[in-house]
Amino acid sequence: LSAMAISLALVWNNLFVMMIWGAIVLTFFALSVLTGLVGLVVVFPLLGHGTWHAYRAIRPNPAEDERVFLSPE
């Protein structure tokens, strides 16, 4: 499956949690706008890191992430 298909399946199967996460992202972004976008310096890395950990936590087969990719010979 493609990354997009996996992501869509994860969102669909965890819709309530994803809606809460979307509300958190919207709130943090709104707070950043209120600070004249200076808050994005803190908010973007925080949300990116949180999203990465959340995605890895709900993946059905996280062992695939540990593969080493070698260039073809």
mmCIF file with all atom_site columns, N, CA and C in Angstrom:
data_model
loop_
_atom_site.group_PDB
_atom_site.id
_atom_site.type_symbol
_atom_site.label_atom_id
_atom_site.label_alt_id
_atom_site.label_comp_id
_atom_site.label_asym_id
_atom_site.label_entity_id
_atom_site.label_seq_id
_atom_site.pdbx_PDB_ins_code
_atom_site.Cartn_x
_atom_site.Cartn_y
_atom_site.Cartn_z
_atom_site.occupancy
_atom_site.B_iso_or_equiv
_atom_site.pdbx_formal_charge
_atom_site.auth_seq_id
_atom_site.auth_comp_id
_atom_site.auth_asym_id
_atom_site.auth_atom_id
_atom_site.pdbx_PDB_model_num
ATOM 1   N N  . LEU A 1 1  ? 0.830   -1.193 0.000  1.00 0.00 ? 1  LEU A N  1
ATOM 2   C CA . LEU A 1 1  ? 0.000   0.000  0.000  1.00 0.00 ? 1  LEU A CA 1
ATOM 3   C C  . LEU A 1 1  ? 0.869   1.250  0.000  1.00 0.00 ? 1  LEU A C  1
ATOM 4   N N  . SER A 1 2  ? 0.331   2.282  -0.570 1.00 0.00 ? 2  SER A N  1
ATOM 5   C CA . SER A 1 2  ? 1.063   3.542  -0.579 1.00 0.00 ? 2  SER A CA 1
ATOM 6   C C  . SER A 1 2  ? 0.923   4.220  0.783  1.00 0.00 ? 2  SER A C  1
ATOM 7   N N  . ALA A 1 3  ? 1.794   5.162  1.042  1.00 0.00 ? 3  ALA A N  1
ATOM 8   C CA . ALA A 1 3  ? 1.751   5.896  2.305  1.00 0.00 ? 3  ALA A CA 1
ATOM 9   C C  . ALA A 1 3  ? 0.425   6.632  2.458  1.00 0.00 ? 3  ALA A C  1
ATOM 10  N N  . MET A 1 4  ? -0.093  7.155  1.359  1.00 0.00 ? 4  MET A N  1
ATOM 11  C CA . MET A 1 4  ? -1.361  7.882  1.412  1.00 0.00 ? 4  MET A CA 1
ATOM 12  C C  . MET A 1 4  ? -2.506  6.944  1.787  1.00 0.00 ? 4  MET A C  1
ATOM 13  N N  . ALA A 1 5  ? -2.534  5.757  1.209  1.00 0.00 ? 5  ALA A N  1
ATOM 14  C CA . ALA A 1 5  ? -3.596  4.798  1.520  1.00 0.00 ? 5  ALA A CA 1
ATOM 15  C C  . ALA A 1 5  ? -3.521  4.360  2.978  1.00 0.00 ? 5  ALA A C  1
ATOM 16  N N  . ILE A 1 6  ? -2.321  4.130  3.476  1.00 0.00 ? 6  ILE A N  1
ATOM 17  C CA . ILE A 1 6  ? -2.154  3.746  4.879  1.00 0.00 ? 6  ILE A CA 1
ATOM 18  C C  . ILE A 1 6  ? -2.627  4.869  5.788  1.00 0.00 ? 6  ILE A C  1
ATOM 19  N N  . SER A 1 7  ? -2.250  6.100  5.470  1.00 0.00 ? 7  SER A N  1
ATOM 20  C CA . SER A 1 7  ? -2.655  7.242  6.291  1.00 0.00 ? 7  SER A CA 1
ATOM 21  C C  . SER A 1 7  ? -4.167  7.418  6.292  1.00 0.00 ? 7  SER A C  1
ATOM 22  N N  . LEU A 1 8  ? -4.790  7.297  5.132  1.00 0.00 ? 8  LEU A N  1
ATOM 23  C CA . LEU A 1 8  ? -6.250  7.425  5.061  1.00 0.00 ? 8  LEU A CA 1
ATOM 24  C C  . LEU A 1 8  ? -6.945  6.326  5.865  1.00 0.00 ? 8  LEU A C  1
ATOM 25  N N  . ALA A 1 9  ? -6.425  5.114  5.799  1.00 0.00 ? 9  ALA A N  1
ATOM 26  C CA . ALA A 1 9  ? -7.007  4.016  6.571  1.00 0.00 ? 9  ALA A CA 1
ATOM 27  C C  . ALA A 1 9  ? -6.859  4.265  8.069  1.00 0.00 ? 9  ALA A C  1
ATOM 28  N N  . LEU A 1 10 ? -5.708  4.775  8.479  1.00 0.00 ? 10 LEU A N  1
ATOM 29  C CA . LEU A 1 10 ? -5.498  5.070  9.897  1.00 0.00 ? 10 LEU A CA 1
ATOM 30  C C  . LEU A 1 10 ? -6.434  6.174  10.373 1.00 0.00 ? 10 LEU A C  1
ATOM 31  N N  . VAL A 1 11 ? -6.622  7.193  9.556  1.00 0.00 ? 11 VAL A N  1
ATOM 32  C CA . VAL A 1 11 ? -7.539  8.281  9.927  1.00 0.00 ? 11 VAL A CA 1
ATOM 33  C C  . VAL A 1 11 ? -8.960  7.743  10.033 1.00 0.00 ? 11 VAL A C  1
ATOM 34  N N  . TRP A 1 12 ? -9.381  6.957  9.059  1.00 0.00 ? 12 TRP A N  1
ATOM 35  C CA . TRP A 1 12 ? -10.746 6.439  9.060  1.00 0.00 ? 12 TRP A CA 1
ATOM 36  C C  . TRP A 1 12 ? -10.996 5.538  10.268 1.00 0.00 ? 12 TRP A C  1
ATOM 37  N N  . ASN A 1 13 ? -10.019 4.720  10.631 1.00 0.00 ? 13 ASN A N  1
ATOM 38  C CA . ASN A 1 13 ? -10.181 3.789  11.748 1.00 0.00 ? 13 ASN A CA 1
ATOM 39  C C  . ASN A 1 13 ? -10.028 4.459  13.107 1.00 0.00 ? 13 ASN A C  1
ATOM 40  N N  . ASN A 1 14 ? -9.497  5.670  13.150 1.00 0.00 ? 14 ASN A N  1
ATOM 41  C CA . ASN A 1 14 ? -9.299  6.418  14.398 1.00 0.00 ? 14 ASN A CA 1
ATOM 42  C C  . ASN A 1 14 ? -9.884  7.821  14.253 1.00 0.00 ? 14 ASN A C  1
ATOM 43  N N  . LEU A 1 15 ? -11.083 7.908  13.717 1.00 0.00 ? 15 LEU A N  1
ATOM 44  C CA . LEU A 1 15 ? -11.662 9.195  13.340 1.00 0.00 ? 15 LEU A CA 1
ATOM 45  C C  . LEU A 1 15 ? -11.821 10.146 14.524 1.00 0.00 ? 15 LEU A C  1
ATOM 46  N N  . PHE A 1 16 ? -12.319 9.662  15.646 1.00 0.00 ? 16 PHE A N  1
ATOM 47  C CA . PHE A 1 16 ? -12.522 10.531 16.806 1.00 0.00 ? 16 PHE A CA 1
ATOM 48  C C  . PHE A 1 16 ? -11.199 11.103 17.300 1.00 0.00 ? 16 PHE A C  1
ATOM 49  N N  . VAL A 1 17 ? -10.197 10.258 17.411 1.00 0.00 ? 17 VAL A N  1
ATOM 50  C CA . VAL A 1 17 ? -8.877  10.708 17.868 1.00 0.00 ? 17 VAL A CA 1
ATOM 51  C C  . VAL A 1 17 ? -8.285  11.703 16.878 1.00 0.00 ? 17 VAL A C  1
ATOM 52  N N  . MET A 1 18 ? -8.447  11.450 15.593 1.00 0.00 ? 18 MET A N  1
ATOM 53  C CA . MET A 1 18 ? -7.912  12.362 14.581 1.00 0.00 ? 18 MET A CA 1
ATOM 54  C C  . MET A 1 18 ? -8.627  13.709 14.601 1.00 0.00 ? 18 MET A C  1
ATOM 55  N N  . MET A 1 19 ? -9.919  13.703 14.907 1.00 0.00 ? 19 MET A N  1
ATOM 56  C CA . MET A 1 19 ? -10.643 14.977 15.011 1.00 0.00 ? 19 MET A CA 1
ATOM 57  C C  . MET A 1 19 ? -10.147 15.780 16.214 1.00 0.00 ? 19 MET A C  1
ATOM 58  N N  . ILE A 1 20 ? -9.862  15.104 17.307 1.00 0.00 ? 20 ILE A N  1
ATOM 59  C CA . ILE A 1 20 ? -9.294  15.791 18.473 1.00 0.00 ? 20 ILE A CA 1
ATOM 60  C C  . ILE A 1 20 ? -7.917  16.346 18.123 1.00 0.00 ? 20 ILE A C  1
ATOM 61  N N  . TRP A 1 21 ? -7.102  15.555 17.435 1.00 0.00 ? 21 TRP A N  1
ATOM 62  C CA . TRP A 1 21 ? -5.771  16.024 17.033 1.00 0.00 ? 21 TRP A CA 1
ATOM 63  C C  . TRP A 1 21 ? -5.886  17.235 16.105 1.00 0.00 ? 21 TRP A C  1
ATOM 64  N N  . GLY A 1 22 ? -6.846  17.209 15.203 1.00 0.00 ? 22 GLY A N  1
ATOM 65  C CA . GLY A 1 22 ? -7.078  18.350 14.324 1.00 0.00 ? 22 GLY A CA 1
ATOM 66  C C  . GLY A 1 22 ? -7.458  19.598 15.108 1.00 0.00 ? 22 GLY A C  1
ATOM 67  N N  . ALA A 1 23 ? -8.262  19.431 16.158 1.00 0.00 ? 23 ALA A N  1
ATOM 68  C CA . ALA A 1 23 ? -8.634  20.570 17.005 1.00 0.00 ? 23 ALA A CA 1
ATOM 69  C C  . ALA A 1 23 ? -7.418  21.115 17.747 1.00 0.00 ? 23 ALA A C  1
ATOM 70  N N  . ILE A 1 24 ? -6.533  20.230 18.184 1.00 0.00 ? 24 ILE A N  1
ATOM 71  C CA . ILE A 1 24 ? -5.304  20.668 18.856 1.00 0.00 ? 24 ILE A CA 1
ATOM 72  C C  . ILE A 1 24 ? -4.427  21.452 17.888 1.00 0.00 ? 24 ILE A C  1
ATOM 73  N N  . VAL A 1 25 ? -4.270  20.946 16.675 1.00 0.00 ? 25 VAL A N  1
ATOM 74  C CA . VAL A 1 25 ? -3.466  21.640 15.662 1.00 0.00 ? 25 VAL A CA 1
ATOM 75  C C  . VAL A 1 25 ? -4.068  23.009 15.365 1.00 0.00 ? 25 VAL A C  1
ATOM 76  N N  . LEU A 1 26 ? -5.379  23.069 15.199 1.00 0.00 ? 26 LEU A N  1
ATOM 77  C CA . LEU A 1 26 ? -6.054  24.340 14.927 1.00 0.00 ? 26 LEU A CA 1
ATOM 78  C C  . LEU A 1 26 ? -5.857  25.332 16.074 1.00 0.00 ? 26 LEU A C  1
ATOM 79  N N  . THR A 1 27 ? -5.962  24.860 17.303 1.00 0.00 ? 27 THR A N  1
ATOM 80  C CA . THR A 1 27 ? -5.776  25.729 18.468 1.00 0.00 ? 27 THR A CA 1
ATOM 81  C C  . THR A 1 27 ? -4.361  26.273 18.525 1.00 0.00 ? 27 THR A C  1
ATOM 82  N N  . PHE A 1 28 ? -3.379  25.407 18.348 1.00 0.00 ? 28 PHE A N  1
ATOM 83  C CA . PHE A 1 28 ? -1.984  25.862 18.386 1.00 0.00 ? 28 PHE A CA 1
ATOM 84  C C  . PHE A 1 28 ? -1.694  26.843 17.260 1.00 0.00 ? 28 PHE A C  1
ATOM 85  N N  . PHE A 1 29 ? -2.242  26.574 16.075 1.00 0.00 ? 29 PHE A N  1
ATOM 86  C CA . PHE A 1 29 ? -2.018  27.484 14.961 1.00 0.00 ? 29 PHE A CA 1
ATOM 87  C C  . PHE A 1 29 ? -2.678  28.838 15.221 1.00 0.00 ? 29 PHE A C  1
ATOM 88  N N  . ALA A 1 30 ? -3.888  28.817 15.787 1.00 0.00 ? 30 ALA A N  1
ATOM 89  C CA . ALA A 1 30 ? -4.575  30.073 16.112 1.00 0.00 ? 30 ALA A CA 1
ATOM 90  C C  . ALA A 1 30 ? -3.775  30.873 17.134 1.00 0.00 ? 30 ALA A C  1
ATOM 91  N N  . LEU A 1 31 ? -3.208  30.202 18.122 1.00 0.00 ? 31 LEU A N  1
ATOM 92  C CA . LEU A 1 31 ? -2.367  30.899 19.099 1.00 0.00 ? 31 LEU A CA 1
ATOM 93  C C  . LEU A 1 31 ? -1.128  31.485 18.434 1.00 0.00 ? 31 LEU A C  1
ATOM 94  N N  . SER A 1 32 ? -0.598  30.787 17.451 1.00 0.00 ? 32 SER A N  1
ATOM 95  C CA . SER A 1 32 ? 0.566   31.294 16.722 1.00 0.00 ? 32 SER A CA 1
ATOM 96  C C  . SER A 1 32 ? 0.210   32.532 15.915 1.00 0.00 ? 32 SER A C  1
ATOM 97  N N  . VAL A 1 33 ? -0.969  32.542 15.327 1.00 0.00 ? 33 VAL A N  1
ATOM 98  C CA . VAL A 1 33 ? -1.411  33.715 14.565 1.00 0.00 ? 33 VAL A CA 1
ATOM 99  C C  . VAL A 1 33 ? -1.571  34.910 15.501 1.00 0.00 ? 33 VAL A C  1
ATOM 100 N N  . LEU A 1 34 ? -2.077  34.661 16.699 1.00 0.00 ? 34 LEU A N  1
ATOM 101 C CA . LEU A 1 34 ? -2.255  35.748 17.664 1.00 0.00 ? 34 LEU A CA 1
ATOM 102 C C  . LEU A 1 34 ? -0.926  36.353 18.107 1.00 0.00 ? 34 LEU A C  1
ATOM 103 N N  . THR A 1 35 ? 0.148   35.596 18.015 1.00 0.00 ? 35 THR A N  1
ATOM 104 C CA . THR A 1 35 ? 1.468   36.115 18.393 1.00 0.00 ? 35 THR A CA 1
ATOM 105 C C  . THR A 1 35 ? 2.206   36.683 17.192 1.00 0.00 ? 35 THR A C  1
ATOM 106 N N  . GLY A 1 36 ? 1.489   36.937 16.114 1.00 0.00 ? 36 GLY A N  1
ATOM 107 C CA . GLY A 1 36 ? 2.138   37.482 14.918 1.00 0.00 ? 36 GLY A CA 1
ATOM 108 C C  . GLY A 1 36 ? 2.974   36.446 14.192 1.00 0.00 ? 36 GLY A C  1
ATOM 109 N N  . LEU A 1 37 ? 2.580   35.199 14.262 1.00 0.00 ? 37 LEU A N  1
ATOM 110 C CA . LEU A 1 37 ? 3.241   34.046 13.632 1.00 0.00 ? 37 LEU A CA 1
ATOM 111 C C  . LEU A 1 37 ? 4.611   33.735 14.229 1.00 0.00 ? 37 LEU A C  1
ATOM 112 N N  . VAL A 1 38 ? 5.006   34.454 15.264 1.00 0.00 ? 38 VAL A N  1
ATOM 113 C CA . VAL A 1 38 ? 6.273   34.148 15.935 1.00 0.00 ? 38 VAL A CA 1
ATOM 114 C C  . VAL A 1 38 ? 6.164   32.809 16.659 1.00 0.00 ? 38 VAL A C  1
ATOM 115 N N  . GLY A 1 39 ? 4.971   32.484 17.129 1.00 0.00 ? 39 GLY A N  1
ATOM 116 C CA . GLY A 1 39 ? 4.757   31.224 17.833 1.00 0.00 ? 39 GLY A CA 1
ATOM 117 C C  . GLY A 1 39 ? 4.961   29.993 16.971 1.00 0.00 ? 39 GLY A C  1
ATOM 118 N N  . LEU A 1 40 ? 4.960   30.170 15.654 1.00 0.00 ? 40 LEU A N  1
ATOM 119 C CA . LEU A 1 40 ? 5.170   29.022 14.771 1.00 0.00 ? 40 LEU A CA 1
ATOM 120 C C  . LEU A 1 40 ? 6.553   28.410 14.952 1.00 0.00 ? 40 LEU A C  1
ATOM 121 N N  . VAL A 1 41 ? 7.491   29.199 15.419 1.00 0.00 ? 41 VAL A N  1
ATOM 122 C CA . VAL A 1 41 ? 8.845   28.690 15.664 1.00 0.00 ? 41 VAL A CA 1
ATOM 123 C C  . VAL A 1 41 ? 8.798   27.569 16.703 1.00 0.00 ? 41 VAL A C  1
ATOM 124 N N  . VAL A 1 42 ? 7.884   27.657 17.635 1.00 0.00 ? 42 VAL A N  1
ATOM 125 C CA . VAL A 1 42 ? 7.730   26.629 18.664 1.00 0.00 ? 42 VAL A CA 1
ATOM 126 C C  . VAL A 1 42 ? 6.684   25.597 18.252 1.00 0.00 ? 42 VAL A C  1
ATOM 127 N N  . VAL A 1 43 ? 5.592   26.058 17.658 1.00 0.00 ? 43 VAL A N  1
ATOM 128 C CA . VAL A 1 43 ? 4.453   25.182 17.378 1.00 0.00 ? 43 VAL A CA 1
ATOM 129 C C  . VAL A 1 43 ? 4.756   24.162 16.286 1.00 0.00 ? 43 VAL A C  1
ATOM 130 N N  . PHE A 1 44 ? 5.375   24.560 15.194 1.00 0.00 ? 44 PHE A N  1
ATOM 131 C CA . PHE A 1 44 ? 5.623   23.613 14.102 1.00 0.00 ? 44 PHE A CA 1
ATOM 132 C C  . PHE A 1 44 ? 6.488   22.424 14.530 1.00 0.00 ? 44 PHE A C  1
ATOM 133 N N  . PRO A 1 45 ? 7.635   22.635 15.180 1.00 0.00 ? 45 PRO A N  1
ATOM 134 C CA . PRO A 1 45 ? 8.406   21.463 15.620 1.00 0.00 ? 45 PRO A CA 1
ATOM 135 C C  . PRO A 1 45 ? 7.647   20.608 16.634 1.00 0.00 ? 45 PRO A C  1
ATOM 136 N N  . LEU A 1 46 ? 6.908   21.246 17.526 1.00 0.00 ? 46 LEU A N  1
ATOM 137 C CA . LEU A 1 46 ? 6.145   20.512 18.534 1.00 0.00 ? 46 LEU A CA 1
ATOM 138 C C  . LEU A 1 46 ? 5.080   19.636 17.881 1.00 0.00 ? 46 LEU A C  1
ATOM 139 N N  . LEU A 1 47 ? 4.316   20.201 16.960 1.00 0.00 ? 47 LEU A N  1
ATOM 140 C CA . LEU A 1 47 ? 3.280   19.428 16.277 1.00 0.00 ? 47 LEU A CA 1
ATOM 141 C C  . LEU A 1 47 ? 3.882   18.360 15.363 1.00 0.00 ? 47 LEU A C  1
ATOM 142 N N  . GLY A 1 48 ? 4.966   18.683 14.698 1.00 0.00 ? 48 GLY A N  1
ATOM 143 C CA . GLY A 1 48 ? 5.619   17.694 13.839 1.00 0.00 ? 48 GLY A CA 1
ATOM 144 C C  . GLY A 1 48 ? 6.118   16.498 14.626 1.00 0.00 ? 48 GLY A C  1
ATOM 145 N N  . HIS A 1 49 ? 6.742   16.766 15.758 1.00 0.00 ? 49 HIS A N  1
ATOM 146 C CA . HIS A 1 49 ? 7.259   15.691 16.606 1.00 0.00 ? 49 HIS A CA 1
ATOM 147 C C  . HIS A 1 49 ? 6.106   14.863 17.177 1.00 0.00 ? 49 HIS A C  1
ATOM 148 N N  . GLY A 1 50 ? 5.063   15.537 17.628 1.00 0.00 ? 50 GLY A N  1
ATOM 149 C CA . GLY A 1 50 ? 3.903   14.827 18.167 1.00 0.00 ? 50 GLY A CA 1
ATOM 150 C C  . GLY A 1 50 ? 3.203   13.982 17.121 1.00 0.00 ? 50 GLY A C  1
ATOM 151 N N  . THR A 1 51 ? 3.085   14.513 15.914 1.00 0.00 ? 51 THR A N  1
ATOM 152 C CA . THR A 1 51 ? 2.449   13.776 14.827 1.00 0.00 ? 51 THR A CA 1
ATOM 153 C C  . THR A 1 51 ? 3.253   12.538 14.461 1.00 0.00 ? 51 THR A C  1
ATOM 154 N N  . TRP A 1 52 ? 4.568   12.672 14.424 1.00 0.00 ? 52 TRP A N  1
ATOM 155 C CA . TRP A 1 52 ? 5.423   11.532 14.098 1.00 0.00 ? 52 TRP A CA 1
ATOM 156 C C  . TRP A 1 52 ? 5.263   10.428 15.138 1.00 0.00 ? 52 TRP A C  1
ATOM 157 N N  . HIS A 1 53 ? 5.272   10.785 16.426 1.00 0.00 ? 53 HIS A N  1
ATOM 158 C CA . HIS A 1 53 ? 5.107   9.777  17.478 1.00 0.00 ? 53 HIS A CA 1
ATOM 159 C C  . HIS A 1 53 ? 3.716   9.151  17.432 1.00 0.00 ? 53 HIS A C  1
ATOM 160 N N  . ALA A 1 54 ? 2.688   9.955  17.189 1.00 0.00 ? 54 ALA A N  1
ATOM 161 C CA . ALA A 1 54 ? 1.326   9.419  17.118 1.00 0.00 ? 54 ALA A CA 1
ATOM 162 C C  . ALA A 1 54 ? 1.186   8.462  15.939 1.00 0.00 ? 54 ALA A C  1
ATOM 163 N N  . TYR A 1 55 ? 1.754   8.828  14.801 1.00 0.00 ? 55 TYR A N  1
ATOM 164 C CA . TYR A 1 55 ? 1.677   7.977  13.617 1.00 0.00 ? 55 TYR A CA 1
ATOM 165 C C  . TYR A 1 55 ? 2.371   6.640  13.863 1.00 0.00 ? 55 TYR A C  1
ATOM 166 N N  . ARG A 1 56 ? 3.539   6.683  14.466 1.00 0.00 ? 56 ARG A N  1
ATOM 167 C CA . ARG A 1 56 ? 4.257   5.439  14.758 1.00 0.00 ? 56 ARG A CA 1
ATOM 168 C C  . ARG A 1 56 ? 3.518   4.586  15.776 1.00 0.00 ? 56 ARG A C  1
ATOM 169 N N  . ALA A 1 57 ? 2.781   5.221  16.686 1.00 0.00 ? 57 ALA A N  1
ATOM 170 C CA . ALA A 1 57 ? 2.067   4.471  17.719 1.00 0.00 ? 57 ALA A CA 1
ATOM 171 C C  . ALA A 1 57 ? 0.850   3.735  17.163 1.00 0.00 ? 57 ALA A C  1
ATOM 172 N N  . ILE A 1 58 ? 0.220   4.259  16.120 1.00 0.00 ? 58 ILE A N  1
ATOM 173 C CA . ILE A 1 58 ? -1.001  3.618  15.617 1.00 0.00 ? 58 ILE A CA 1
ATOM 174 C C  . ILE A 1 58 ? -0.775  2.779  14.368 1.00 0.00 ? 58 ILE A C  1
ATOM 175 N N  . ARG A 1 59 ? 0.465   2.743  13.871 1.00 0.00 ? 59 ARG A N  1
ATOM 176 C CA . ARG A 1 59 ? 0.744   1.896  12.706 1.00 0.00 ? 59 ARG A CA 1
ATOM 177 C C  . ARG A 1 59 ? 0.508   0.444  13.069 1.00 0.00 ? 59 ARG A C  1
ATOM 178 N N  . PRO A 1 60 ? -0.143  -0.334 12.197 1.00 0.00 ? 60 PRO A N  1
ATOM 179 C CA . PRO A 1 60 ? -0.419  -1.733 12.516 1.00 0.00 ? 60 PRO A CA 1
ATOM 180 C C  . PRO A 1 60 ? 0.834   -2.601 12.541 1.00 0.00 ? 60 PRO A C  1
ATOM 181 N N  . ASN A 1 61 ? 1.881   -2.210 11.820 1.00 0.00 ? 61 ASN A N  1
ATOM 182 C CA . ASN A 1 61 ? 3.089   -3.022 11.752 1.00 0.00 ? 61 ASN A CA 1
ATOM 183 C C  . ASN A 1 61 ? 4.320   -2.124 11.874 1.00 0.00 ? 61 ASN A C  1
ATOM 184 N N  . PRO A 1 62 ? 4.595   -1.611 13.067 1.00 0.00 ? 62 PRO A N  1
ATOM 185 C CA . PRO A 1 62 ? 5.705   -0.667 13.205 1.00 0.00 ? 62 PRO A CA 1
ATOM 186 C C  . PRO A 1 62 ? 7.076   -1.289 12.959 1.00 0.00 ? 62 PRO A C  1
ATOM 187 N N  . ALA A 1 63 ? 7.177   -2.608 12.928 1.00 0.00 ? 63 ALA A N  1
ATOM 188 C CA . ALA A 1 63 ? 8.470   -3.245 12.682 1.00 0.00 ? 63 ALA A CA 1
ATOM 189 C C  . ALA A 1 63 ? 8.989   -2.913 11.290 1.00 0.00 ? 63 ALA A C  1
ATOM 190 N N  . GLU A 1 64 ? 8.091   -2.591 10.357 1.00 0.00 ? 64 GLU A N  1
ATOM 191 C CA . GLU A 1 64 ? 8.513   -2.234 9.002  1.00 0.00 ? 64 GLU A CA 1
ATOM 192 C C  . GLU A 1 64 ? 9.334   -0.951 8.990  1.00 0.00 ? 64 GLU A C  1
ATOM 193 N N  . ASP A 1 65 ? 9.146   -0.105 9.982  1.00 0.00 ? 65 ASP A N  1
ATOM 194 C CA . ASP A 1 65 ? 9.877   1.160  10.040 1.00 0.00 ? 65 ASP A CA 1
ATOM 195 C C  . ASP A 1 65 ? 11.353  0.955  10.360 1.00 0.00 ? 65 ASP A C  1
ATOM 196 N N  . GLU A 1 66 ? 11.711  -0.216 10.848 1.00 0.00 ? 66 GLU A N  1
ATOM 197 C CA . GLU A 1 66 ? 13.087  -0.477 11.249 1.00 0.00 ? 66 GLU A CA 1
ATOM 198 C C  . GLU A 1 66 ? 13.934  -1.042 10.108 1.00 0.00 ? 66 GLU A C  1
ATOM 199 N N  . ARG A 1 67 ? 13.345  -1.186 8.928  1.00 0.00 ? 67 ARG A N  1
ATOM 200 C CA . ARG A 1 67 ? 14.094  -1.740 7.799  1.00 0.00 ? 67 ARG A CA 1
ATOM 201 C C  . ARG A 1 67 ? 15.218  -0.808 7.382  1.00 0.00 ? 67 ARG A C  1
ATOM 202 N N  . VAL A 1 68 ? 16.266  -1.396 6.899  1.00 0.00 ? 68 VAL A N  1
ATOM 203 C CA . VAL A 1 68 ? 17.372  -0.615 6.347  1.00 0.00 ? 68 VAL A CA 1
ATOM 204 C C  . VAL A 1 68 ? 17.219  -0.646 4.833  1.00 0.00 ? 68 VAL A C  1
ATOM 205 N N  . PHE A 1 69 ? 17.184  0.526  4.233  1.00 0.00 ? 69 PHE A N  1
ATOM 206 C CA . PHE A 1 69 ? 17.014  0.600  2.792  1.00 0.00 ? 69 PHE A CA 1
ATOM 207 C C  . PHE A 1 69 ? 18.379  0.703  2.125  1.00 0.00 ? 69 PHE A C  1
ATOM 208 N N  . LEU A 1 70 ? 18.673  -0.250 1.278  1.00 0.00 ? 70 LEU A N  1
ATOM 209 C CA . LEU A 1 70 ? 19.941  -0.278 0.561  1.00 0.00 ? 70 LEU A CA 1
ATOM 210 C C  . LEU A 1 70 ? 19.686  0.044  -0.903 1.00 0.00 ? 70 LEU A C  1
ATOM 211 N N  . SER A 1 71 ? 20.653  0.654  -1.528 1.00 0.00 ? 71 SER A N  1
ATOM 212 C CA . SER A 1 71 ? 20.503  0.938  -2.950 1.00 0.00 ? 71 SER A CA 1
ATOM 213 C C  . SER A 1 71 ? 20.661  -0.355 -3.741 1.00 0.00 ? 71 SER A C  1
ATOM 214 N N  . PRO A 1 72 ? 19.900  -0.515 -4.821 1.00 0.00 ? 72 PRO A N  1
ATOM 215 C CA . PRO A 1 72 ? 20.001  -1.746 -5.612 1.00 0.00 ? 72 PRO A CA 1
ATOM 216 C C  . PRO A 1 72 ? 21.367  -1.849 -6.286 1.00 0.00 ? 72 PRO A C  1
ATOM 217 N N  . GLU A 1 73 ? 21.819  -3.063 -6.407 1.00 0.00 ? 73 GLU A N  1
ATOM 218 C CA . GLU A 1 73 ? 23.141  -3.287 -7.017 1.00 0.00 ? 73 GLU A CA 1
ATOM 219 C C  . GLU A 1 73 ? 23.027  -3.521 -8.492 1.00 0.00 ? 73 GLU A C  1
#
